[in-house]
mmCIF file of C-alpha atoms in Angstrom:
data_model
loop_
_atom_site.group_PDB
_atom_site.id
_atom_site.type_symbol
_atom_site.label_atom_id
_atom_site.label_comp_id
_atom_site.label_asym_id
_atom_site.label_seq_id
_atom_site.Cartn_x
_atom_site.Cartn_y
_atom_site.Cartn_z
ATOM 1 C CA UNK A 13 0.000 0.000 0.000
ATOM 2 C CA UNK A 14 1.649 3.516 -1.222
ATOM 3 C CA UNK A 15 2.461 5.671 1.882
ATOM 4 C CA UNK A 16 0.786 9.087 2.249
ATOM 5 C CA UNK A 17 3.070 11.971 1.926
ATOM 6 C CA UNK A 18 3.719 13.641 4.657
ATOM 7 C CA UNK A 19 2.722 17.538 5.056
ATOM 8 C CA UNK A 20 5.896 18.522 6.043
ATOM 9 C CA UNK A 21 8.044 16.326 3.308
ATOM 10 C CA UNK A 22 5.603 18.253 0.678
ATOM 11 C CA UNK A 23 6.231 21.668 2.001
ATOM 12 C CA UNK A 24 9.992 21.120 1.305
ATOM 13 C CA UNK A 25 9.470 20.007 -2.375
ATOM 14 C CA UNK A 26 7.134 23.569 -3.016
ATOM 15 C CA UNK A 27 10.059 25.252 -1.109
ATOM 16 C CA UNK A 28 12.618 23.735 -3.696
ATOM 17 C CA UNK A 29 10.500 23.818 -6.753
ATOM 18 C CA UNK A 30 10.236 27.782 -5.608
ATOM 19 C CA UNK A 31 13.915 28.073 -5.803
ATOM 20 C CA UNK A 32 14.483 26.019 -9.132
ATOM 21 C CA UNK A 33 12.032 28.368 -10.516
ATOM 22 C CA UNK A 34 13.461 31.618 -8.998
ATOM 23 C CA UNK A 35 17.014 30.585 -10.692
ATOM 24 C CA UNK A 36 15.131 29.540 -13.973
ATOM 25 C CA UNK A 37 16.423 33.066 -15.724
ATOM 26 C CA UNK A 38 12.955 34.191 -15.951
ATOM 27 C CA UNK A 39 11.974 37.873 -16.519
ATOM 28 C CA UNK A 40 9.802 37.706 -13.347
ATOM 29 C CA UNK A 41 10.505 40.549 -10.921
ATOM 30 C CA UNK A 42 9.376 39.564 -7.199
ATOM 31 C CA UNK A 43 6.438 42.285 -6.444
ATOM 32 C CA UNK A 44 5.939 42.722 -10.061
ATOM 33 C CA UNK A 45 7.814 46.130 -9.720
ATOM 34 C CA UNK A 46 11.905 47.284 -10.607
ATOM 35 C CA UNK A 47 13.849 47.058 -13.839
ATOM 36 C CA UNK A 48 15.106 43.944 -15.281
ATOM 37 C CA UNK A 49 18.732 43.991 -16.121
ATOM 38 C CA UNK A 50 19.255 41.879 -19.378
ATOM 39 C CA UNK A 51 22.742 39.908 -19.033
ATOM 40 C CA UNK A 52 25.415 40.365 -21.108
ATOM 41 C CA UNK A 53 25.863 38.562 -23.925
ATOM 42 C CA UNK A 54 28.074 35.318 -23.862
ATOM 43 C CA UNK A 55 31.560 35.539 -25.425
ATOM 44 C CA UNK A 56 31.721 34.892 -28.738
ATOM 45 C CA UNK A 57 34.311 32.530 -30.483
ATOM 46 C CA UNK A 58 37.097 33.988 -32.898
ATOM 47 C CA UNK A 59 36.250 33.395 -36.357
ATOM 48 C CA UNK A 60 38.156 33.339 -39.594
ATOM 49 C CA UNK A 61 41.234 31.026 -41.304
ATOM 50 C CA UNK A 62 43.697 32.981 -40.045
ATOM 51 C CA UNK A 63 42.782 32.269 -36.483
ATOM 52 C CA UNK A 64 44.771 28.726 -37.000
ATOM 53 C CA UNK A 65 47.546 30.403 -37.573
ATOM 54 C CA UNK A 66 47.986 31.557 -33.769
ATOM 55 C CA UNK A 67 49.810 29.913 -31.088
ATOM 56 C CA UNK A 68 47.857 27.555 -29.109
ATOM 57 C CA UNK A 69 49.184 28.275 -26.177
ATOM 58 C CA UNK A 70 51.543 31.252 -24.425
ATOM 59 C CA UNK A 71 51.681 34.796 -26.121
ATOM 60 C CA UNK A 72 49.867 35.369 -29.111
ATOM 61 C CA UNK A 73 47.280 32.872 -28.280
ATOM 62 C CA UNK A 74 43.690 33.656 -28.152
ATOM 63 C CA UNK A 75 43.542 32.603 -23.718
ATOM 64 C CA UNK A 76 46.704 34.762 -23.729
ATOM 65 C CA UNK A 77 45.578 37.752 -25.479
ATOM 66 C CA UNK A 78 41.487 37.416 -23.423
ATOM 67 C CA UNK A 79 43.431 38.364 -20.355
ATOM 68 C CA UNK A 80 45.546 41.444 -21.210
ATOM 69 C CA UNK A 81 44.711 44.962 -22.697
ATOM 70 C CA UNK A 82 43.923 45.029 -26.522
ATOM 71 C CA UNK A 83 47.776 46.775 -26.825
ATOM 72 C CA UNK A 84 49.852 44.416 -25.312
ATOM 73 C CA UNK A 85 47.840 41.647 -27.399
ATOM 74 C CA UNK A 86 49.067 43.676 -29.967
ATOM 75 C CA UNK A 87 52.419 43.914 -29.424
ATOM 76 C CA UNK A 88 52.645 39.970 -28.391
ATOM 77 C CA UNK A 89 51.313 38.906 -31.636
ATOM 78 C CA UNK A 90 54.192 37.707 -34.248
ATOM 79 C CA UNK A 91 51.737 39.014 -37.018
ATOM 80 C CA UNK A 92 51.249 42.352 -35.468
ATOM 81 C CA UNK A 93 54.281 44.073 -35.120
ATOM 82 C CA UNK A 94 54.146 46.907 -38.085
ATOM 83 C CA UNK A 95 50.416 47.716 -36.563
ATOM 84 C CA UNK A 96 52.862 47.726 -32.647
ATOM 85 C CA UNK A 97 55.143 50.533 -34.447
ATOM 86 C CA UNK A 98 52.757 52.001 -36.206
ATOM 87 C CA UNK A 99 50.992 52.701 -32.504
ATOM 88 C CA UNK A 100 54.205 53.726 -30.839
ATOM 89 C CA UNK A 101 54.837 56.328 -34.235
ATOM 90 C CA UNK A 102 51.594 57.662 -33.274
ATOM 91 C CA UNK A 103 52.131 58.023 -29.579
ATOM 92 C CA UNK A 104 48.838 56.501 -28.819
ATOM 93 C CA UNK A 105 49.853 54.064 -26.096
ATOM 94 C CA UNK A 106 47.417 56.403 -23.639
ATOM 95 C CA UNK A 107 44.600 56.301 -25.897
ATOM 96 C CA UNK A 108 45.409 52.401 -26.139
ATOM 97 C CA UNK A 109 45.278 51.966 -22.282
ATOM 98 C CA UNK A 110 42.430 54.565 -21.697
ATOM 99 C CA UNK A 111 40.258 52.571 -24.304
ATOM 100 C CA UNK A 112 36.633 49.850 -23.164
ATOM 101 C CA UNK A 113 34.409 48.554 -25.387
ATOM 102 C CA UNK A 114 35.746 48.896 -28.784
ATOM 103 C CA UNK A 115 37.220 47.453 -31.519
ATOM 104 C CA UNK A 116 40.103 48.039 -33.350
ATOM 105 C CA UNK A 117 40.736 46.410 -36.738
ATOM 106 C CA UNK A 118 44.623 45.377 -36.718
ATOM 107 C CA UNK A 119 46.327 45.423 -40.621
ATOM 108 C CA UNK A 120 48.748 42.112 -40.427
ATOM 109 C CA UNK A 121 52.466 42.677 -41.541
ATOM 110 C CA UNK A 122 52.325 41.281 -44.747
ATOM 111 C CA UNK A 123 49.744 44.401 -45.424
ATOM 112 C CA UNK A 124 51.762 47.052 -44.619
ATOM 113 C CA UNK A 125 54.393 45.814 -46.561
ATOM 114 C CA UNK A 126 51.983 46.240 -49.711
ATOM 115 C CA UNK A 127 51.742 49.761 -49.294
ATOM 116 C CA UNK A 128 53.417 52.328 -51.870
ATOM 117 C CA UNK A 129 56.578 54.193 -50.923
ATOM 118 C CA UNK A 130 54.719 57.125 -50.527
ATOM 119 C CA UNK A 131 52.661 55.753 -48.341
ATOM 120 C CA UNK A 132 54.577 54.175 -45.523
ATOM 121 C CA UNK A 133 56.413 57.659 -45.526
ATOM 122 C CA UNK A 134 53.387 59.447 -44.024
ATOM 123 C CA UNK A 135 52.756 56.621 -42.077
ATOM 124 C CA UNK A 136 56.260 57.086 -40.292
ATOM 125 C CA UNK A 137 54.753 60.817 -39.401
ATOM 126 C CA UNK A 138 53.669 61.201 -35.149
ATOM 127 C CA UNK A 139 50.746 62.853 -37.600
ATOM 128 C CA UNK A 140 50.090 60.142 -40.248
ATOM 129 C CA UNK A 141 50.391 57.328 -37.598
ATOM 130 C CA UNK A 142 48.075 58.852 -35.820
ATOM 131 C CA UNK A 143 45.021 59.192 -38.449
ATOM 132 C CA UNK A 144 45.638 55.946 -40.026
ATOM 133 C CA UNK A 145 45.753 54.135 -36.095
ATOM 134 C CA UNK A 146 42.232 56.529 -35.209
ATOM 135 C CA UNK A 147 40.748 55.231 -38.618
ATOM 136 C CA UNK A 148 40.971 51.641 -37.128
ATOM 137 C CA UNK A 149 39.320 51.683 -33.943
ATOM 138 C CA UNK A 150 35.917 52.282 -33.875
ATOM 139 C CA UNK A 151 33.792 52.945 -30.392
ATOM 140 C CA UNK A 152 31.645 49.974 -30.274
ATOM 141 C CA UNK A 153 31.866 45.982 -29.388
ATOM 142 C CA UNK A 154 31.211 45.395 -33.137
ATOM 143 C CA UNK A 155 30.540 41.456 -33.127
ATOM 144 C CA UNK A 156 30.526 39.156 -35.751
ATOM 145 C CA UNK A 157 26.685 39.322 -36.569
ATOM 146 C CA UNK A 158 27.176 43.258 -36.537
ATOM 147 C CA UNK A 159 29.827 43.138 -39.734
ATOM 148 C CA UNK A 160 26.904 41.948 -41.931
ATOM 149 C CA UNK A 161 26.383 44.993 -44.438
ATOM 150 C CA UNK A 162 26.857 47.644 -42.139
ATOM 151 C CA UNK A 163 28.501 51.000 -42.040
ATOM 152 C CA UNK A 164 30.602 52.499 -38.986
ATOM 153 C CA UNK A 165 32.501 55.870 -37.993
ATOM 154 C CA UNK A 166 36.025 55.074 -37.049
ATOM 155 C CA UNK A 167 37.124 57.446 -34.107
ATOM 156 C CA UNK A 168 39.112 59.486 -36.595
ATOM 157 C CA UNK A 169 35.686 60.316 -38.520
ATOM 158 C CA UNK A 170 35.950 57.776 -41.397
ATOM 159 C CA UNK A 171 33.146 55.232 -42.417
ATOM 160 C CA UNK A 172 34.169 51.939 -42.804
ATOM 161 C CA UNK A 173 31.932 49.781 -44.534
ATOM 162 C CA UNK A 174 31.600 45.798 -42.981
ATOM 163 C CA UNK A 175 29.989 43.200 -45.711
ATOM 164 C CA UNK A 176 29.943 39.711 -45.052
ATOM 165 C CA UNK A 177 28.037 36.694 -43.948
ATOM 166 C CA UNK A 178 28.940 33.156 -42.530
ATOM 167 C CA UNK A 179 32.766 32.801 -41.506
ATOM 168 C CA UNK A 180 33.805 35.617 -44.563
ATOM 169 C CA UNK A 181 34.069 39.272 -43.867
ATOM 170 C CA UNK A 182 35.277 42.494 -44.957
ATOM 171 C CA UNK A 183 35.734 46.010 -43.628
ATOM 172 C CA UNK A 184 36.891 48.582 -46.055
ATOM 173 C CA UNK A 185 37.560 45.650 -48.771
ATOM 174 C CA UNK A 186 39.836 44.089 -46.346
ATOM 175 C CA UNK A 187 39.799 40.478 -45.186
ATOM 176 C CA UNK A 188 39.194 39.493 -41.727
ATOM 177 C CA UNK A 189 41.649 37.023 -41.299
ATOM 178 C CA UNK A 190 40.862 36.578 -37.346
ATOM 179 C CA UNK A 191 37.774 38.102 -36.443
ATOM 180 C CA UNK A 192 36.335 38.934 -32.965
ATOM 181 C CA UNK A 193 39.600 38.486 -30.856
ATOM 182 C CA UNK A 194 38.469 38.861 -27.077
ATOM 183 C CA UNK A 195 40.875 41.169 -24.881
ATOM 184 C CA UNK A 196 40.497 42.593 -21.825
ATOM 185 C CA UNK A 197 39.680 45.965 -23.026
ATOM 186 C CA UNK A 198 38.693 45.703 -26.545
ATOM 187 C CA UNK A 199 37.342 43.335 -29.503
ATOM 188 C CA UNK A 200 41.060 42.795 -31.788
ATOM 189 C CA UNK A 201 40.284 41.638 -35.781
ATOM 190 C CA UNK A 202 43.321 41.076 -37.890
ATOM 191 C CA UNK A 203 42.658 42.330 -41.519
ATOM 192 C CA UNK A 204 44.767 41.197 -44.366
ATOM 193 C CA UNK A 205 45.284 44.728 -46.366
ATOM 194 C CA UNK A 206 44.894 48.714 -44.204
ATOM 195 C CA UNK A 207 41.186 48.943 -45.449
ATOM 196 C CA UNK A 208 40.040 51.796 -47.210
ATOM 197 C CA UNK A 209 37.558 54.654 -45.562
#
């Protein structure tokens, strides 16, 4: 014959079930009154072919560069170091350190070495430097879903145009060759040419 459960034994299970439901991530607000607060978004997975070209573990790496400021993932990374000078030519280490929630799209080596003459001479300017590192960065958390035909103002006033879909994007008519690199301070994306804008 089934025992009868006992009041107290089903007092406990409504107690629990309350709980369960309270940690359920519901939008319910006790008292029906206050603000929710939505929570951020998870962190999102580098994308793009180049990403296999980074070291799996130590500097450079993607765990490496997720716990240090966006500059000093910058100057780790082997593929990176033109974009380094270019920073240092600019004196914008401050700017660098000062910066939260952005994203700064970082030219790989083999890009600035298919610039013209003429170019990499303004580029060694405190003056060039610095428009050409401002035209990179631009003041939002731009994930990947938000490169998908979009436009943007760089912090130096330029529009740089994102197209794209699936793993395959481009800002300015450059490649994303590692897309949506998570640093401490800022979202990093390594672009195979300086894009235009």
């Amino acid at each position: 014959m089934p025992r009868t459960p006992r009041p107290a034994a089903l007092a406990a299970l409504s107690l629990a079930l309350l709980a369960l439901a309270g940690c359920s991530g519901t939008d319910a607000v006790p008292g029906g009154g206050g603000q929710v607060v939505a929570a951020p978004p998870p962190p999102e997975d580098a994308y793009g072919q180049g990403c296999a070209a980074l070291p799996a573990q130590g500097p450079g790496s993607l765990a490496a560069m997720a716990e240090v400021p966006v500059l000093t993932a910058i100057e780790q990374s082997g593929g990176l170091s033109r974009f380094a000078a270019l920073i240092r030519t600019a004196k914008a280490k401050d700017l660098f350190d000062s910066m939260e929630n952005v994203t700064v799209f970082a030219p790989d080596d083999a890009a600035f070495g298919r610039l013209t003459e003429d170019q990499n001479k303004a580029l060694a300017t405190q003056q060039g430097a610095g428009e050409l590192v401002r035209r990179l960065v631009v003041v939002r958390d731009l994930r990947k879903a938000d490169l998908r035909d979009r436009e943007y103002a760089s912090l130096q006033g330029a529009v740089l145009r994102a197209t794209g879909s699936g793993e395959e994007y481009r800002i300015g008519g450059a490649r994303v060759l590692c897309g949506s690199i998570g640093t401490a301070n800022a979202r990093l994306a390594v672009l195979d040419a300086v894009p235009a804008g």
